[in-house]
């Protein structure tokens, strides 16, 4: 924040993944204690039921559009399908449920179990790095024979065959479970990943 203020640029948080309770707070500003100028968000707004996204902007950013340049009657940065009634209704219903069931903050309760489980894989063969925050995690694997993605994709396939859908991009298995996950699900998930890692050359 200070660096952006010093040079006069905007601080933007991309919360497509981290927003709506993933860190144990509604959004990252509450987690980090830093307020950006713009927050980008998407699928979490209506639990992915319909395509939808939103941009939250500070008064400073909003005023820059509304008050200038001269002779501009509206903000032209919308789309034909903006404000789609079904998507908006799904968004309102989703946010009501998340509020009622405490899902905006549930990850804070589950995060210690999640962190212990993901880091229990430390030291297994071909794991280069493990990182996590809130109910997110990533396991980075060594390339096989210098070819990116081959080993990780094989692990993705093996996990899927065991009933676990774990997203893989390049050499990284990226994990972000449902906010309703229970301790037993975390145990089962990382047992599958452990078995897959141990069985993959």
Coordinates of C-alpha atoms in Angstrom, one line a residue:
X1 CA 0.0 0.0 0.0
X2 CA 2.7 2.4 1.0
X3 CA 4.7 1.7 -2.2
X4 CA 1.7 2.3 -4.4
X5 CA 0.9 5.5 -2.5
X6 CA 4.5 6.7 -2.9
X7 CA 4.5 6.4 -6.7
X8 CA 0.9 7.3 -7.2
X9 CA -0.4 4.0 -8.6
X10 CA -3.5 2.0 -7.7
X11 CA -3.3 -1.1 -5.5
X12 CA -5.5 -3.9 -7.0
X13 CA -6.4 -7.1 -5.2
X14 CA -7.4 -10.0 -7.5
X15 CA -9.8 -11.9 -5.3
X16 CA -11.3 -14.3 -7.8
X17 CA -9.9 -17.2 -5.7
X18 CA -9.3 -15.6 -2.3
X19 CA -12.6 -13.7 -1.9
X20 CA -15.8 -14.7 -0.2
X21 CA -14.2 -16.4 2.9
X22 CA -11.3 -18.4 1.4
X23 CA -8.9 -16.7 3.9
X24 CA -11.2 -16.9 6.9
X25 CA -12.4 -13.3 6.3
X26 CA -14.8 -12.0 3.7
X27 CA -12.0 -10.5 1.6
X28 CA -8.2 -10.1 1.8
X29 CA -8.3 -6.5 3.1
X30 CA -9.7 -7.8 6.4
X31 CA -7.1 -10.6 6.5
X32 CA -4.1 -8.4 5.8
X33 CA -5.3 -5.1 7.2
X34 CA -4.6 -3.3 3.9
X35 CA -7.3 -1.5 1.8
X36 CA -6.8 -1.6 -2.0
X37 CA -8.2 0.8 -4.5
X38 CA -9.9 -1.9 -6.5
X39 CA -11.0 -5.5 -5.7
X40 CA -11.7 -7.9 -8.6
X41 CA -14.0 -10.9 -7.8
X42 CA -16.0 -13.4 -9.7
X43 CA -17.2 -17.0 -9.2
X44 CA -17.5 -16.9 -5.5
X45 CA -20.1 -14.2 -5.7
X46 CA -22.7 -16.8 -6.6
X47 CA -20.9 -20.0 -6.0
X48 CA -20.1 -20.5 -9.7
X49 CA -23.8 -21.2 -10.5
X50 CA -23.8 -18.6 -13.4
X51 CA -21.0 -16.5 -14.9
X52 CA -20.7 -13.4 -12.9
X53 CA -18.0 -11.0 -11.7
X54 CA -17.8 -7.7 -9.8
X55 CA -15.4 -4.9 -9.4
X56 CA -15.3 -3.0 -6.0
X57 CA -13.7 0.4 -6.3
X58 CA -12.7 3.1 -3.8
X59 CA -14.4 6.5 -3.8
X60 CA -11.2 7.9 -5.4
X61 CA -11.5 5.5 -8.4
X62 CA -15.2 5.9 -8.7
X63 CA -15.0 9.7 -8.7
X64 CA -12.3 9.6 -11.4
X65 CA -14.9 8.0 -13.7
X66 CA -18.0 9.9 -12.6
X67 CA -16.3 13.4 -12.5
X68 CA -14.2 13.2 -15.6
X69 CA -13.3 13.4 -18.4
X70 CA -15.7 16.2 -19.4
X71 CA -18.9 15.4 -21.3
X72 CA -18.9 11.7 -20.4
X73 CA -22.5 10.7 -19.5
X74 CA -21.8 7.2 -18.2
X75 CA -19.2 4.7 -17.4
X76 CA -18.6 2.8 -20.6
X77 CA -16.9 -0.1 -19.0
X78 CA -19.9 -2.4 -18.7
X79 CA -21.2 -5.2 -20.9
X80 CA -24.4 -6.1 -22.6
X81 CA -25.2 -8.8 -20.1
X82 CA -24.3 -6.8 -17.0
X83 CA -26.7 -7.1 -14.1
X84 CA -28.3 -10.3 -15.4
X85 CA -31.3 -11.0 -13.2
X86 CA -30.7 -14.8 -12.7
X87 CA -27.0 -14.3 -11.9
X88 CA -27.8 -11.5 -9.5
X89 CA -30.5 -13.5 -7.8
X90 CA -28.0 -16.4 -7.4
X91 CA -25.4 -14.0 -6.0
X92 CA -27.9 -12.6 -3.4
X93 CA -29.0 -16.1 -2.4
X94 CA -25.3 -17.3 -2.1
X95 CA -24.3 -14.3 0.0
X96 CA -27.4 -14.8 2.3
X97 CA -26.4 -18.5 2.8
X98 CA -22.8 -17.7 3.4
X99 CA -23.7 -15.1 6.0
X100 CA -26.3 -17.3 7.7
X101 CA -24.0 -20.4 7.9
X102 CA -20.9 -18.5 8.9
X103 CA -18.9 -19.4 5.7
X104 CA -17.2 -16.0 5.4
X105 CA -15.1 -16.9 8.5
X106 CA -15.2 -20.7 8.6
X107 CA -11.9 -21.0 6.9
X108 CA -10.2 -19.4 9.9
X109 CA -11.4 -22.4 12.0
X110 CA -10.4 -25.0 9.4
X111 CA -7.0 -23.4 8.3
X112 CA -4.8 -24.9 11.1
X113 CA -6.0 -28.4 10.2
X114 CA -5.5 -27.7 6.5
X115 CA -2.0 -26.3 7.1
X116 CA -1.0 -29.3 9.2
X117 CA -2.4 -31.7 6.6
X118 CA -0.7 -30.1 3.5
X119 CA 2.6 -29.8 5.3
X120 CA 2.5 -33.4 6.4
X121 CA 3.5 -34.2 2.8
X122 CA 6.9 -32.5 3.3
X123 CA 9.8 -34.7 2.5
X124 CA 7.9 -37.0 0.1
X125 CA 9.8 -37.6 -3.2
X126 CA 9.5 -35.1 -6.0
X127 CA 7.9 -32.4 -3.9
X128 CA 9.8 -29.1 -4.4
X129 CA 7.6 -26.8 -2.4
X130 CA 4.5 -26.6 -0.3
X131 CA 2.6 -23.4 0.5
X132 CA -0.7 -22.4 1.9
X133 CA -2.8 -19.6 3.2
X134 CA -6.3 -19.9 4.6
X135 CA -8.1 -22.7 2.8
X136 CA -5.8 -22.7 -0.2
X137 CA -2.7 -24.6 -0.9
X138 CA -0.2 -25.6 -3.5
X139 CA 2.2 -28.5 -3.9
X140 CA 5.0 -28.0 -6.4
X141 CA 6.5 -31.0 -8.0
X142 CA 9.9 -31.5 -9.7
X143 CA 9.9 -31.8 -13.4
X144 CA 10.4 -35.2 -14.9
X145 CA 13.4 -35.3 -17.1
X146 CA 13.3 -31.6 -17.5
X147 CA 9.8 -31.7 -19.0
X148 CA 7.3 -29.4 -17.3
X149 CA 3.9 -30.7 -16.2
X150 CA 4.3 -34.4 -17.0
X151 CA 4.7 -35.7 -13.5
X152 CA 2.0 -33.3 -12.1
X153 CA -0.5 -34.3 -14.8
X154 CA 0.1 -38.0 -14.0
X155 CA -0.7 -37.2 -10.3
X156 CA -3.8 -35.3 -11.4
X157 CA -5.0 -38.4 -13.3
X158 CA -4.3 -40.7 -10.4
X159 CA -6.0 -38.4 -7.9
X160 CA -9.1 -38.3 -10.2
X161 CA -9.2 -42.1 -10.4
X162 CA -9.2 -42.2 -6.6
X163 CA -12.1 -39.7 -6.4
X164 CA -10.2 -36.5 -5.9
X165 CA -10.4 -33.6 -8.4
X166 CA -7.2 -31.6 -7.8
X167 CA -6.4 -28.8 -10.2
X168 CA -2.9 -29.0 -11.8
X169 CA -1.3 -26.2 -13.6
X170 CA 2.2 -26.8 -14.9
X171 CA 4.1 -28.5 -12.1
X172 CA 1.8 -27.2 -9.3
X173 CA -1.2 -28.9 -7.8
X174 CA -3.4 -26.0 -6.7
X175 CA -5.9 -26.8 -3.9
X176 CA -8.9 -24.8 -2.8
X177 CA -11.6 -27.0 -1.2
X178 CA -15.2 -26.1 -0.6
X179 CA -15.7 -23.8 2.4
X180 CA -17.9 -26.5 4.0
X181 CA -15.1 -29.0 4.1
X182 CA -14.9 -31.1 7.3
X183 CA -11.8 -32.5 9.1
X184 CA -12.6 -36.0 7.8
X185 CA -12.6 -34.7 4.2
X186 CA -9.2 -33.0 4.7
X187 CA -7.8 -36.3 6.1
X188 CA -9.2 -38.2 3.1
X189 CA -7.9 -35.7 0.6
X190 CA -4.3 -35.7 1.8
X191 CA -4.3 -39.4 2.2
X192 CA -5.1 -39.7 -1.5
X193 CA -2.5 -37.2 -2.4
X194 CA 0.1 -38.9 -0.3
X195 CA -0.6 -42.3 -1.9
X196 CA -0.4 -40.7 -5.4
X197 CA 2.9 -39.0 -4.7
X198 CA 4.4 -42.1 -3.2
X199 CA 3.3 -44.2 -6.2
X200 CA 4.5 -41.8 -8.9
X201 CA 8.1 -41.8 -10.2

